[in-house]
Amino acid sequence: MAAGSVRNSREDVIAVALRLLDETGLPDLTMRRLAAALDVQPSALYWHFTDKQTLLAAVSDRIIDRVPSVRPRDDEGWAELALAEARALRDALLSYRDGAELVASALALGLGADAARERLRAALGRGDFDAYIVDAGADAMLQFLLGHVAHEQQRMQADSLGVVASPHAVRAEDASGTVPSQGAAFDFGFTLLLDGLAKHVRSAAGPAGLTASVR
Amino acid sequence: MAAGSVRNSREDVIAVALRLLDETGLPDLTMRRLAAALDVQPSALYWHFTDKQTLLAAVSDRIIDRVPSVRPRDDEGWAELALAEARALRDALLSYRDGAELVASALALGLGADAARERLRAALGRGDFDAYIVDAGADAMLQFLLGHVAHEQQRMQADSLGVVASPHAVRAEDASGTVPSQGAAFDFGFTLLLDGLAKHVRSAAGPAGLTASVR
DNA sequence: ACCTGAACACCGTTCAAGT
DNA sequence: ACCTGAACACCGTTCAAGT
């Protein structure tokens, strides 16, 4: 079942791991199963990667690197661009089972996922911000992004397994009469961050006084 | 070493698990080690909890439940209260090793951590918001909170193990000349969300036009 | 450059049975 | 109400050796 039936490159291992992730989910992506899918002994994987964490970080980076690049129109501001980047990242994470959880844990372990942060930082770079604001803003966006999508994916899986209807979902419907799409909820949360950042643009002073200052 | 040397209650198990978490970290908090700390066979744990996930969710809930309640002053607005709640939650997570990661993964699995969301929802309840805004706002706050603190804790551990200085930390210092405290970075990110929410207060209309609308 | 074979030191979970 | 004993079906990782 391994592609060319000869020896595997590091790239092959990542590709098969990605396929296995999507087919079986993160908890079942074990070194032994991955080795079996590659028609190889488990120990062979340790020639390519020093340990499982490193392997998973590489898979995580592969997901991020595949995110199509967003080409900003010239008239597009930092906020529109950041939202476009966020949507592209979300789509990529959603396209693999447990994608968000994988990337989130690679990030939490301090490996990989840097490319994602860089894209968000670059988008904010279009605005006139202090460097500190760019850092903190990109960090906040990334944390929200990964956490939200991981939660989305967990609910998708729980629903598909026919678990009890979550009380949270019920409440959301009660409130508005119509249940908003997941994409809309994501956009809304992300836009909260963008609105908050807008206050910190250097050139155009913020809406002084209108918003309660909490510091 | 178990408290009374007799049989254990469900509460005892949680308490010892919490101590073991803090001493050894989440990866080493195994059912077998926990059983040993309780002077009991591993199988005994399955009388108290159906599986490890459920046990960890209970530990997670215990951490959240211990967060001291924030008593709002009468003149305090929703934003100040939400920030106070967020700080209290952060402090509680920081006080146990891997606390944020534990709670984040319980939340991602759809178990526990509801109390944390409720506290944030309650804070927003002081403001004049659509119910939908309260839900999405509390969700965004919680995602940022858990992700940010998990990242903080991972960096603390990496630093204490003397790993290579992260390039990210270096950059932050370059930018501002002074390296801001972690608490300040947390407050800043959280305040971005609060500022974004302020635009959605029903009664007082937002600063129309000043902020680029991205929808 | 890439892999095998064999081993080490673990895991979570089940289940009949005990007190 | 709470636990033992024994087993099942796995894990990640190391390391000498092979081609």
PDB file of C-alpha atoms (C1' of nucleotides) in Angstrom, chain B residues 7-8 39-41 43-44 47-48, chain D residues 1-9:
ATOM      1  CA  ARG B   7     -10.752   3.249  51.332  1.00  0.00           C
ATOM      2  CA  ASN B   8     -10.808   6.180  48.973  1.00  0.00           C
ATOM      3  CA  ASP B  39      -1.900   2.643  47.314  1.00  0.00           C
ATOM      4  CA  VAL B  40      -4.371   0.861  45.164  1.00  0.00           C
ATOM      5  CA  GLN B  41      -4.497  -1.311  42.026  1.00  0.00           C
ATOM      6  CA  SER B  43      -8.347  -1.257  38.221  1.00  0.00           C
ATOM      7  CA  ALA B  44      -9.695   0.286  41.419  1.00  0.00           C
ATOM      8  CA  TRP B  47     -14.918   1.946  40.180  1.00  0.00           C
ATOM      9  CA  HIS B  48     -14.804   5.739  40.653  1.00  0.00           C
TER      10      HIS B  48
ATOM     11  C1'  DA D   1     -18.973   0.558  48.798  1.00  0.00           C
ATOM     12  C1'  DC D   2     -14.522  -0.246  47.373  1.00  0.00           C
ATOM     13  C1'  DC D   3     -10.814  -3.110  45.987  1.00  0.00           C
ATOM     14  C1'  DT D   4      -7.598  -7.279  44.185  1.00  0.00           C
ATOM     15  C1'  DG D   5      -5.466 -10.272  40.636  1.00  0.00           C
ATOM     16  C1'  DA D   6      -4.815 -11.429  36.396  1.00  0.00           C
ATOM     17  C1'  DA D   7      -5.138 -10.793  31.925  1.00  0.00           C
ATOM     18  C1'  DC D   8      -5.687  -8.378  27.026  1.00  0.00           C
ATOM     19  C1'  DA D   9      -4.326  -5.536  23.612  1.00  0.00           C
TER      20       DA D   9
END
